[in-house]
Amino acid sequence: MIKYFNYILFTILITLFFLFNINNKISTNINALLPQSENKELLEEFLSFESNKKVLIAVKGLDKKSLEELKEFERNIQKISGIKKETNIQSKDFIQYKDKYYFYLNELNKNKIANLDVKEELNSLYNSVINSFITIDINKKDPFELAKQKEIQINIKNGKLVLEDYGYISIYSLDKNINSLNAYEKIYDEIKNIETKNVTTFSSIYYFVENSRYIKNDVNKIVLLAGTLLVFLYFFILRNISLLSNTLLTLASSSLFATLILTFIYEEISIFVLVFGLSISTIAIDYMFHHYFHKNYERKSAFNKEVFLGFFTTFSAFFILSFCNFLLIEQITRFAMVSLLISYVIFAFIYPKISFRQKDFNLYTQNKISIKKFYFFVMSILVLFFSLQNINLDFDIKSLDYNNKKLKEKEEFFKHNFNKNKQKTVLIKASNINELILFNERIKEFDSLASSSLDKLLSKEKFEKTYNDLEKSQLKIIKSSLEKEIINTSFKKDLFINAYDYEVSEPSYSYEELKEFGIAIKKYKNEYISYINVSENKYERILKEDFIYSLSLKTLFEKNLQKELEKIIILGLSSLIFITLIIIFITKNKMIQALNFLIFPSALIFLYLSFIPVNILHIFMFFIILSISIDYAIYSSKDNSKQTNKAIIFSAISSFAGFGVLIFSDINSLFSIGSVATLGILAILILIFFQKVDNASKSL
């Protein structure tokens, strides 16, 4: 049965993969990359607000044809399940609340009040009613319009909203229960099916759908390219169908096992982890190459000290870096640890029992150039010294995601036309509802153009202040005069019975009541959150308030990334010190030769990084490459035989192929990993072929 171990293991794991529906836990969302923090939770809460689930529609032109095209589109979009027309219908309770606190929510026109002639104003109002061709809607609460109501300017033509110098627009909402990517994709596809050349639509859910699909296609391309390349490479090297099939099953099983473990730890795992896992498998195959070429499988001898040391140092480096809190790196390191452990155990202890006979493979190399190890060492130190002075760090987490330029341009089009005041959205957080409203009022005092759904709510503090102002005003005198003068008019005597009355009890709110009012509010743990649109020129100042949170990914996670990068550098340096000590202990008099496998890749990588913005994944992958390099340093310094050199070269070429394909990705996170890994492994290959070593073999 041992001969079928890999087939049985793979069958069990792939069955569990589909049985537990693991595929649905693999995420393409950038949120899966974000470090676990309160900021991430607040961002996710904000994205769940209904205001982020709008579908904006624009039709170019203001002629009859454009109007008919919009109406036709509206008829079609209303057939889509989960989409409804945006309406401004307010709840009855909210209307009653605004009427009750009318004089608190609207500013008094003190100049008009001071010069008001009640008798004259009443007669003027009566004449306007009887002489008008249309019905005049009189505000019975404020017939003389002494309170200034904020005017909302809306351009309307033929009963439709209009964008200046463009055309007609329409707004639809998604059902609040629509939250899954599958539901977004269904709606997205149906909208795209009814779009025409003249119709432009945009919704924030488009990012989820388009980015997800692009990332999946990009990942599939990378996986297919890498898989095909590696299968051909392994077949060319091994020329043993049985060993090849077992090896591929081992690598697949280790990746499946690691994926299953991660899905039990995390609610979702980034798809980038799986792509990285494919590249990690090219490191794991190193264990098989060394056992195979040293005929451990033929002799059925399991333990190879150099291979174990190589595995132990790489595993240790991943273990140390796993203490980083950046979620993507945390998942990658844990995936790598599990995958490498499973691969090593199977390659080292199961394969000798299966027994594979080695087929001779002659590899001839003729090194015309042989560079002394000391020259490599000195040159690397100099390059490192100058390169490190030109490193520019990039803490914008958005740069790790797919850059959807077309969708960003469309979003900018709608923002430019809807957001004439150039506003930015920020989050407000408070310990209770009254405090939330109070914070909103503070922002509006500083920024009069700021707008929020909280604007129609009163804090206790504002109520008390406004109440005192109303008590000092002439509203009671005006009401008394109105009651006397109305007797001499044809108005009904009780028509304005409630005019210029104002509430004397402060308002109280419940969370459920505000939700019914249509206020954008959410419970967050034991606190409450909402959002407000603030002027762009006052944005930076408002962000300094303790209760305000930015919704910009760069601003929101910049400090987190800085902390995580510092932590990675500390952890990486700890790993590097540990690796260096192992090298010194193992290699002894060949220490310089071995250290070049750390210093030369470092020099080549940082030379490249000195020309580009450096993100957290560049630094992470740098330390991973060093942990991989130690394997080659140990192998080449301890054993310079033909078998060892074959294993080193084939392993390095395999890793180069596995990581190299990542540079073809359009997703910066994968490209960042691939570029650093490719340069690092290229440096290792240069050392293997051109570094002059003690007792080196000229041909293999």
C-alpha atoms as one frame of an Amber mdcrd trajectory, in Angstrom:
protein
   0.000   0.000   0.000   2.951   2.359   0.563   3.376   2.647  -3.218  -0.070
   4.202  -3.437   0.410   6.509  -0.434   0.488   9.720  -2.496  -2.570   8.730
  -4.525  -4.553   7.876  -1.387  -3.483  11.034   0.445  -4.310  13.277  -2.505
  -7.727  11.615  -2.961  -8.581  12.160   0.721  -7.459  15.803   0.691  -9.183
  16.752  -2.565 -12.384  15.115  -1.276 -12.182  17.187   1.929 -11.494  20.300
  -0.172 -14.794  19.935  -2.029 -16.682  18.465   0.921 -15.990  21.540   3.072
 -16.516  23.867   0.092 -13.075  25.399   0.667 -13.204  27.233  -2.655 -15.743
  29.697  -1.205 -13.264  30.673   1.511 -10.668  31.811  -1.013 -10.940  35.583
  -1.400  -9.854  37.994  -4.128 -10.903  41.006  -2.050  -8.187  43.427  -0.978
  -9.674  43.251   2.536  -8.104  39.809   2.773  -4.718  41.552   2.528  -5.384
  44.105   5.251  -3.821  43.772   8.694  -6.252  42.802  11.436  -7.131  46.019
  13.255  -9.969  48.253  14.349  -9.459  50.249  11.155 -10.196  47.178   9.043
 -13.360  46.458  11.015 -14.521  50.080  10.672 -13.853  50.032   6.934 -15.893
  46.853   6.520 -18.729  48.409   8.544 -18.661  51.505   6.317 -18.752  49.424
   3.135 -21.931  47.737   4.401 -23.847  51.058   4.551 -26.663  51.217   2.004
 -25.174  54.392   0.512 -22.348  52.234  -0.865 -24.833  50.092  -2.755 -26.078
  52.578  -5.302 -26.169  52.102  -9.052 -25.588  55.378 -10.915 -26.800  55.642
 -14.505 -25.930  58.395 -16.966 -27.190  58.840 -20.527 -25.342  61.296 -22.735
 -27.439  64.046 -24.255 -30.551  65.991 -23.250 -32.616  65.409 -26.385 -35.734
  63.289 -26.773 -33.769  60.264 -27.990 -31.559  60.288 -24.855 -34.621  60.599
 -22.620 -36.283  57.602 -24.273 -33.046  55.625 -24.015 -32.912  56.320 -20.259
 -36.545  55.316 -19.788 -35.951  52.083 -21.703 -32.910  51.321 -19.563 -34.923
  52.010 -16.392 -37.646  49.609 -17.507 -35.014  46.913 -18.030 -33.032  47.492
 -14.823 -36.203  47.340 -12.722 -36.651  43.759 -13.923 -33.389  42.782 -12.204
 -33.994  41.109  -8.861 -32.404  42.994  -5.954 -32.503  46.463  -7.551 -35.001
  49.187  -6.712 -35.518  52.817  -7.723 -33.944  55.334  -5.351 -36.692  57.328
  -3.580 -36.738  60.150  -1.051 -39.827  58.877   0.740 -39.412  59.508   4.457
 -41.093  57.648   7.270 -44.136  59.222   8.912 -42.350  59.302  12.272 -39.381
  61.156  10.770 -41.675  63.764   9.195 -43.397  64.249  12.558 -40.019  64.550
  14.301 -38.816  67.251  11.865 -42.083  69.134  12.290 -41.833  68.901  16.075
 -38.282  70.345  16.131 -38.721  72.623  13.131 -37.313  75.744  14.806 -34.351
  73.800  16.177 -33.367  72.279  12.861 -33.646  75.479  10.825 -31.893  78.786
  11.411 -34.064  81.800  12.332 -33.984  84.802   9.995 -33.306  87.371  12.708
 -33.370  90.306  10.323 -36.814  89.376   9.005 -38.142  88.781  12.521 -36.928
  92.208  13.681 -38.714  94.011  10.808 -41.840  91.836  10.601 -45.278  93.497
  10.353 -47.672  90.653  11.142 -50.767  92.350   9.733 -49.070  93.290   6.463
 -47.425  89.865   6.100 -50.738  88.120   6.738 -52.558  90.179   4.107 -49.749
  89.567   1.619 -50.013  85.838   2.235 -53.791  85.906   1.724 -53.502  87.840
  -1.552 -50.900  85.411  -2.904 -53.249  82.509  -2.158 -56.335  83.918  -3.851
 -54.472  85.309  -6.868 -52.345  82.231  -7.616 -53.226  79.903 -10.528 -51.718
  76.966  -8.630 -52.272  75.714  -5.122 -49.823  77.266  -2.687 -48.561  74.994
   0.043 -48.459  77.121   3.188 -46.166  76.046   6.012 -48.619  76.144   8.908
 -45.749  75.874  11.351 -44.025  78.906   9.865 -46.426  80.800   7.521 -44.124
  83.840   7.345 -41.038  81.728   6.571 -39.028  83.076   9.477 -36.789  79.998
   9.586 -34.237  79.554   6.808 -34.430  76.072   5.311 -31.366  74.783   3.545
 -32.033  74.659  -0.167 -30.931  71.605  -2.079 -30.191  72.508  -5.675 -31.259
  69.762  -8.051 -31.286  70.107 -11.808 -34.386  68.460 -13.248 -35.618  68.265
 -16.829 -38.578  66.238 -18.055 -38.904  64.760 -14.567 -35.336  63.400 -14.602
 -32.156  64.440 -12.837 -29.666  66.184 -15.082 -25.883  66.370 -15.085 -24.681
  69.726 -16.373 -23.166  69.630 -19.858 -23.657  65.859 -20.075 -27.147  64.388
 -19.934 -29.780  62.616 -17.867 -29.016  60.561 -14.783 -30.877  58.064 -12.645
 -30.101  56.398  -9.299 -31.026  52.900  -8.121 -30.350  51.034  -4.877 -29.377
  47.460  -4.157 -31.335  45.440  -1.648 -29.645  45.670   1.768 -29.499  41.859
   2.008 -27.268  41.600  -1.068 -23.770  41.190   0.358 -22.097  38.238  -1.360
 -19.766  38.320  -4.353 -22.017  35.839  -6.200 -24.987  38.201  -5.813 -22.866
  41.158  -6.970 -21.729  39.207 -10.031 -25.286  38.283 -10.981 -26.449  41.913
 -10.800 -23.319  43.163 -12.569 -23.802  40.762 -15.485 -27.469  41.635 -15.868
 -26.729  45.378 -15.881 -23.945  44.948 -18.432 -26.306  42.959 -20.659 -28.688
  45.915 -20.955 -26.060  48.652 -21.225 -25.768  50.468 -24.553 -23.042  52.587
 -26.058 -24.760  55.754 -24.855 -25.451  54.505 -21.308 -22.819  54.650 -18.556
 -23.313  52.940 -15.198 -21.251  52.778 -12.044 -21.511  51.147  -8.632 -18.959
  50.454  -5.907 -19.844  46.750  -6.242 -18.264  46.841  -9.720 -14.848  46.895
  -8.030 -15.624  43.655  -6.204 -16.743  41.959  -9.413 -14.222  43.292 -11.935
 -11.208  43.095  -9.628 -12.189  39.608  -8.498 -12.546  38.361 -12.066  -9.356
  39.990 -13.229  -7.397  38.606 -10.284  -8.850  35.120 -10.865  -7.962  35.257
 -14.571  -4.493  36.558 -13.769  -3.962  33.863 -11.144  -5.228  31.138 -13.499
  -2.813  32.388 -16.145   0.093  32.332 -13.694  -0.817  28.906 -12.284  -1.245
  27.387 -15.761   2.027  28.876 -16.985   3.952  27.852 -13.870   2.361  24.400
 -13.710   3.077  23.639 -17.368   6.621  24.936 -17.130   7.387  22.976 -13.977
   5.859  19.708 -15.247   8.009  19.870 -18.397  11.049  20.811 -16.317  10.556
  17.956 -13.844   9.908  15.473 -16.637  13.089  16.612 -18.382  15.103  16.290
 -15.160  13.629  13.085 -13.707  12.610  11.143 -16.812  10.780   8.819 -14.477
   6.989   8.839 -14.851   6.385   7.124 -11.530   8.599   9.537  -9.598   7.175
  12.520 -11.502   3.554  11.593 -10.784   4.325  10.916  -7.118   6.247  14.188
  -6.808   3.421  16.242  -8.330   0.906  14.524  -6.041   3.106  15.219  -3.001
   3.398  18.899  -3.864  -0.343  19.132  -4.550  -1.181  17.283  -1.317   1.064
  19.538   0.784  -0.622  22.610  -0.715  -4.104  21.156  -0.173  -3.267  20.229
   3.410  -1.942  23.746   4.102  -5.057  25.277   2.524  -7.354  23.126   4.662
  -5.462  24.072   7.828  -5.657  27.792   6.993  -9.397  27.691   6.282  -9.954
  26.302   9.775  -7.932  29.190  11.235  -9.262  32.041   9.070 -12.724  32.874
   7.758 -11.171  33.614   4.370  -7.730  33.328   2.829  -6.295  35.434   0.055
  -5.975  33.826  -3.369  -2.434  35.254  -3.431  -1.510  32.778  -0.693  -2.310
  29.886  -3.025  -0.265  31.377  -5.859   2.634  31.831  -3.462   2.051  28.235
  -2.378   2.714  27.030  -5.918   6.043  28.855  -5.845   6.820  27.427  -2.397
   6.415  23.938  -3.851   9.436  24.640  -6.052  11.448  25.054  -2.850  10.023
  21.867  -1.343  11.068  19.841  -4.381  14.635  20.631  -3.384  14.263  17.963
  -0.676  13.326  15.362  -3.273  16.180  16.289  -5.650  18.856  15.868  -2.989
  17.519  12.544  -1.757  17.055  11.320  -5.321  20.452  12.329  -6.717  22.246
  10.993  -3.637  20.449   7.654  -4.220  18.739   7.732  -0.829  15.625   6.321
  -2.468  17.541   3.541  -4.156  19.331   2.597  -0.949  16.107   3.149   1.046
  17.978   5.383   3.502  15.807   8.130   4.898  17.821  10.731   6.779  20.000
  13.230   4.935  21.575  15.689   7.387  22.180  18.499   4.877  18.593  18.315
   3.599  17.252  18.385   7.147  19.371  21.443   7.977  18.154  23.146   4.795
  14.535  22.393   5.700  15.033  23.411   9.333  16.526  26.826   8.507  13.859
  27.658   5.893  11.079  26.487   8.218  12.579  28.516  11.075  12.709  31.669
   8.947   9.021  31.295   8.032   8.217  30.585  11.693   9.930  33.771  12.866
   8.225  35.896  10.180   4.829  34.358  11.003   4.664  36.612  14.078   3.975
  39.538  11.747   0.367  40.755  12.071   0.006  41.737   8.414  -2.678  39.266
   7.407  -1.341  38.296   3.973   2.152  37.659   5.321   0.757  35.809   8.322
  -1.220  33.503   6.012   1.669  33.025   3.578   4.146  32.074   6.314   1.754
  29.626   7.967   0.864  28.116   4.599   4.570  27.730   3.781   5.387  26.143
   7.145   2.661  23.503   6.810   3.379  22.869   3.128   7.147  22.529   3.603
   6.737  20.278   6.646   4.388  17.881   4.825   6.616  17.858   1.736   9.770
  17.221   3.749   8.253  14.353   5.769   6.932  12.625   2.642  10.085  13.164
   0.557  12.417  12.152   3.410  10.535   9.242   5.000   7.872   7.914   2.623
   9.769   7.970  -0.683  12.629   5.715   0.520   9.989   3.124   1.385   8.418
   3.422  -2.071  11.913   3.178  -3.590  12.744   4.954  -6.862  15.682   3.898
  -9.024  17.775   6.805 -10.240  18.211   7.297 -13.956  21.536   8.734 -14.992
  21.412  12.334 -16.045  24.675  13.877 -17.196  24.876  17.636 -16.928  27.972
  19.272 -18.317  29.018  22.784 -17.460  32.221  24.474 -18.463  32.852  27.536
 -16.359  34.985  29.799 -18.523  34.618  32.495 -15.894  35.459  31.766 -12.292
  35.285  34.639  -9.815  36.965  34.428  -6.441  34.564  34.312  -3.520  36.271
  37.330  -1.893  35.452  39.494  -4.943  31.807  38.504  -4.730  31.824  39.373
  -1.041  33.436  42.839  -1.406  31.379  43.803  -4.471  28.149  42.801  -2.697
  29.006  44.872   0.395  29.698  47.977  -1.761  26.491  47.596  -3.790  24.478
  47.091  -0.598  25.993  50.204   0.989  25.015  52.491  -1.909  21.639  50.859
  -2.623  20.334  51.081   0.941  20.746  54.872   0.857  18.235  55.195  -1.995
  15.350  53.106  -0.665  11.919  54.787  -0.803   9.180  53.018   1.148   5.588
  52.836  -0.104   2.905  52.424   2.574  -0.118  52.657   0.279  -1.811  49.282
   0.662  -3.961  50.010  -2.388  -0.826  49.651  -4.504  -0.825  45.914  -3.720
  -4.217  45.440  -5.384  -5.141  45.288  -9.062  -5.140  48.814 -10.517  -8.518
  49.001 -12.288  -7.855  52.168 -14.309 -11.015  52.088 -16.457 -13.323  51.735
 -13.473 -11.450  54.466 -11.593 -11.982  56.824 -14.531 -15.709  56.030 -14.515
 -15.903  56.601 -10.765 -14.082  59.910 -11.162 -16.619  60.969 -13.823 -19.551
  60.515 -11.431 -17.675  62.034  -8.486 -16.799  65.107 -10.536 -20.412  65.662
 -11.569 -22.115  64.763  -8.274 -19.508  66.254  -5.958 -19.180  69.846  -7.119
 -17.998  70.963  -3.681 -15.093  68.495  -3.812 -15.870  66.578  -0.657 -14.343
  63.544   0.997 -16.065  61.046   3.254 -14.892  60.345   6.802 -16.215  58.059
   9.510 -17.512  59.294  12.888 -17.356  57.032  15.945 -18.921  57.732  19.343
 -19.776  55.934  22.554 -23.507  56.814  22.345 -26.035  58.254  19.915 -26.093
  61.753  21.435 -22.306  61.955  21.254 -22.400  60.855  17.610 -24.820  63.697
  16.783 -22.730  66.151  18.826 -19.562  65.204  16.918 -21.425  65.734  13.647
 -22.471  69.218  14.817 -18.884  70.081  15.722 -17.693  69.200  12.228 -20.445
  71.331  10.673 -19.449  74.293  12.834 -15.947  74.047  11.399 -17.065  73.134
   7.877 -20.398  74.677   6.901 -20.480  72.715   3.634 -20.179  69.338   5.390
 -23.207  67.095   4.955 -24.465  63.993   6.715 -27.661  62.057   7.343 -27.198
  63.131  10.984 -27.815  66.763  10.027 -31.536  66.534  10.861 -30.862  65.295
  14.389 -30.354  67.370  17.523 -27.872  66.724  20.281 -28.961  67.549  23.839
 -26.381  70.314  23.913 -27.653  71.977  20.741 -31.248  71.620  21.904 -30.523
  73.459  25.157 -28.639  76.261  23.399 -31.306  76.666  20.707 -34.086  76.530
  23.301 -32.517  79.428  25.182 -32.202  81.377  21.920 -35.858  80.707  21.063
 -36.941  81.846  24.487 -35.147  85.153  23.910 -36.579  85.546  20.376 -39.819
  87.322  19.420 -41.605  84.164  18.271 -44.090  84.243  21.159 -44.934  87.888
  20.425 -45.357  87.082  16.720 -47.639  84.156  17.563 -49.777  86.363  19.798
 -50.053  89.029  17.085 -50.935  86.373  14.499 -53.816  85.084  16.654 -55.220
  88.625  16.937 -54.810  89.638  13.284 -56.151  86.413  11.742 -59.618  87.271
  13.102 -59.742  90.158  10.599 -58.933  87.931   7.608 -60.769  85.252   5.677
 -58.352  82.567   6.894 -59.805  79.915   9.153 -59.304  81.075  12.706 -57.514
  77.860  13.759 -55.435  77.469  10.564 -52.241  78.605  12.265 -53.040  77.374
  15.748 -49.635  75.603  15.985 -47.650  78.369  14.290 -44.459  79.424  16.034
 -44.804  76.870  18.795 -41.576  75.100  19.625 -40.892  71.959  21.559 -39.727
  72.385  25.155 -38.565  68.804  25.833 -35.252  67.569  24.505 -35.308  64.793
  21.905 -34.360  61.197  22.714 -33.421  58.580  20.157 -33.204  54.832  19.948
 -31.043  52.956  17.460 -34.085  51.240  15.933 -35.888  54.588  15.581 -32.978
  56.181  13.724 -32.783  53.211  11.363 -36.479  53.791  10.596 -35.698  57.482
   9.974 -33.240  56.369   7.281 -30.220  57.670   9.196 -26.893  56.093   8.216
 -25.935  54.633  11.581 -24.501  51.322  12.719 -23.683  49.667  15.991 -20.016
  48.821  16.297 -19.258  46.738  19.360 -20.503  48.999  22.223 -20.281  52.163
  20.130 -21.985  53.816  17.165 -20.652  54.903  13.786 -21.836  57.058  10.905
 -20.160  59.121   8.199 -20.002  62.711   6.997 -18.881  64.337   3.733 -16.414
  67.146   4.425 -14.779  69.781   2.241 -11.578  68.622   0.603  -9.651  71.701
   1.762 -10.590  70.993   5.408 -10.153  67.234   5.235  -6.663  67.054   6.766
  -7.646  69.296   9.688 -10.804  67.281  10.412  -8.813  64.016  10.394  -6.962
  65.237  13.484 -10.109  64.826  15.593 -10.004  61.712  17.779 -13.518  60.658
  16.773 -12.848  60.908  13.017 -11.496  58.040  10.908 -10.242  58.293   7.353
 -11.759  55.978   4.745  -8.735  56.202   2.476  -6.900  52.873   2.427  -3.578
  54.685   2.282  -4.326  56.938   5.262  -6.214  54.274   7.188  -3.471  51.645
   7.070  -0.324  53.710   6.568   0.578  53.633  10.270  -0.287  49.929  10.451
   1.993  49.182   7.520   4.786  51.242   9.024   4.510  49.280  12.271   4.267
  45.969  10.424   7.256  46.812   8.240   9.280  47.671  11.327   8.188  44.372
  12.859   9.082  42.428   9.687  12.524  44.045   9.627  13.095  43.102  13.284
  11.802  39.558  12.718  13.716  39.274   9.452  16.944  40.449  11.015  16.408
  37.984  13.863  15.961  35.264  11.255  19.047  36.499   9.400  21.183  36.436
  12.548  19.952  32.929  13.270  20.763  31.849   9.702  24.205  33.471   9.803
  25.086  31.710  13.042  24.068  28.377  11.522  26.227  29.075   8.461  29.234
  29.972  10.586  28.754  26.892  12.739  28.295  24.493   9.811  30.626  25.880
   7.133  33.522  27.047   9.368  36.515  27.619   7.030  34.172  27.977   4.014
  32.236  30.748   5.732  32.851  33.485   3.095  31.795  31.116   0.317  28.582
  30.349   2.208  27.883  33.950   3.293  27.988  35.026  -0.354  24.712  33.134
  -0.762  23.205  35.712   1.592  25.088  38.876   0.681  25.163  38.657  -3.126
  21.368  38.049  -3.515  20.833  40.904  -1.030  22.976  43.227  -3.144  21.183
  42.359  -6.387  17.731  42.715  -4.788  18.433  46.073  -3.108  20.048  47.430
  -6.255  16.685  46.823  -7.961  14.677  48.154  -5.002  16.649  51.407  -5.000
  14.905  52.350  -8.287  11.278  51.641  -7.280   8.818  52.365  -4.424   9.380
  49.544  -1.927   6.331  47.909  -0.361   6.025  45.502   2.551   5.987  42.408
   0.306   9.334  43.348  -1.244  10.927  43.317   2.209   9.104  40.154   3.254
  10.217  38.281   0.135  13.761  39.516   0.609  14.012  37.704   3.940  12.356
  34.612   2.450  14.956  34.507  -0.316  17.701  34.662   2.276  16.130  31.743
   4.132  16.102  29.792   0.847  19.673  30.812   0.052  20.919  29.164   3.226
  19.956  25.774   1.769  22.307  26.275  -1.177  25.016  27.682   1.099  24.890
  24.567   3.278  24.753  22.124   0.351  27.581  23.708  -1.638  29.927  24.145
   1.334  29.381  20.703   2.899  29.363  18.544  -0.220  30.705  19.524  -3.604
  29.966  16.234  -5.360  28.330  15.799  -8.751  25.109  14.647  -7.121  24.948
  17.702  -4.835  25.646  20.135  -7.666  22.998  18.495  -9.835  20.445  18.835
  -7.040  21.425  22.461  -6.365  21.252  23.509 -10.016  17.982  21.733 -10.741
  16.429  23.007  -7.530  17.490  26.598  -8.273  16.215  26.376 -11.860  12.942
  24.943 -10.557  12.558  27.793  -8.034  13.488  30.316 -10.726  10.722  28.946
 -12.946   8.200  28.809 -10.092   8.761  32.335  -8.850   9.767  33.817 -12.200
   6.282  33.471 -13.690   4.957  35.876 -11.030   6.635  38.780 -12.819   4.077
  38.332 -15.615   1.281  39.229 -13.200  -0.448  42.617 -13.468  -1.226  42.487
  -9.750   1.432  44.387  -7.866   1.440  42.126  -4.799   2.310  39.067  -6.928
   4.696  41.061  -9.112   6.476  42.366  -5.994   6.987  38.834  -4.669   8.011
  37.528  -8.097  10.489  40.288  -8.917  12.398  39.963  -5.638  12.330  36.150
  -5.750  13.483  36.061  -9.375  16.418  38.359  -8.714  17.359  36.443  -5.577
  17.319  33.058  -7.286  19.125  34.499 -10.298  21.868  35.645  -7.906  22.029
  32.123  -6.446  22.424  30.641  -9.945  25.201  33.130 -10.733  27.021  32.039
  -7.587  26.522  28.363  -8.402  27.975  28.747 -11.871  30.601  31.463 -11.431
  31.806  31.540  -7.822  35.180  29.859  -7.475  34.827  27.397  -4.622  37.205
  25.166  -2.764  37.564  21.747  -4.450  34.866  22.666  -6.959  34.030  20.221
  -9.719  34.425  21.615 -13.198  31.880  19.276 -14.740  28.864  17.458 -13.457
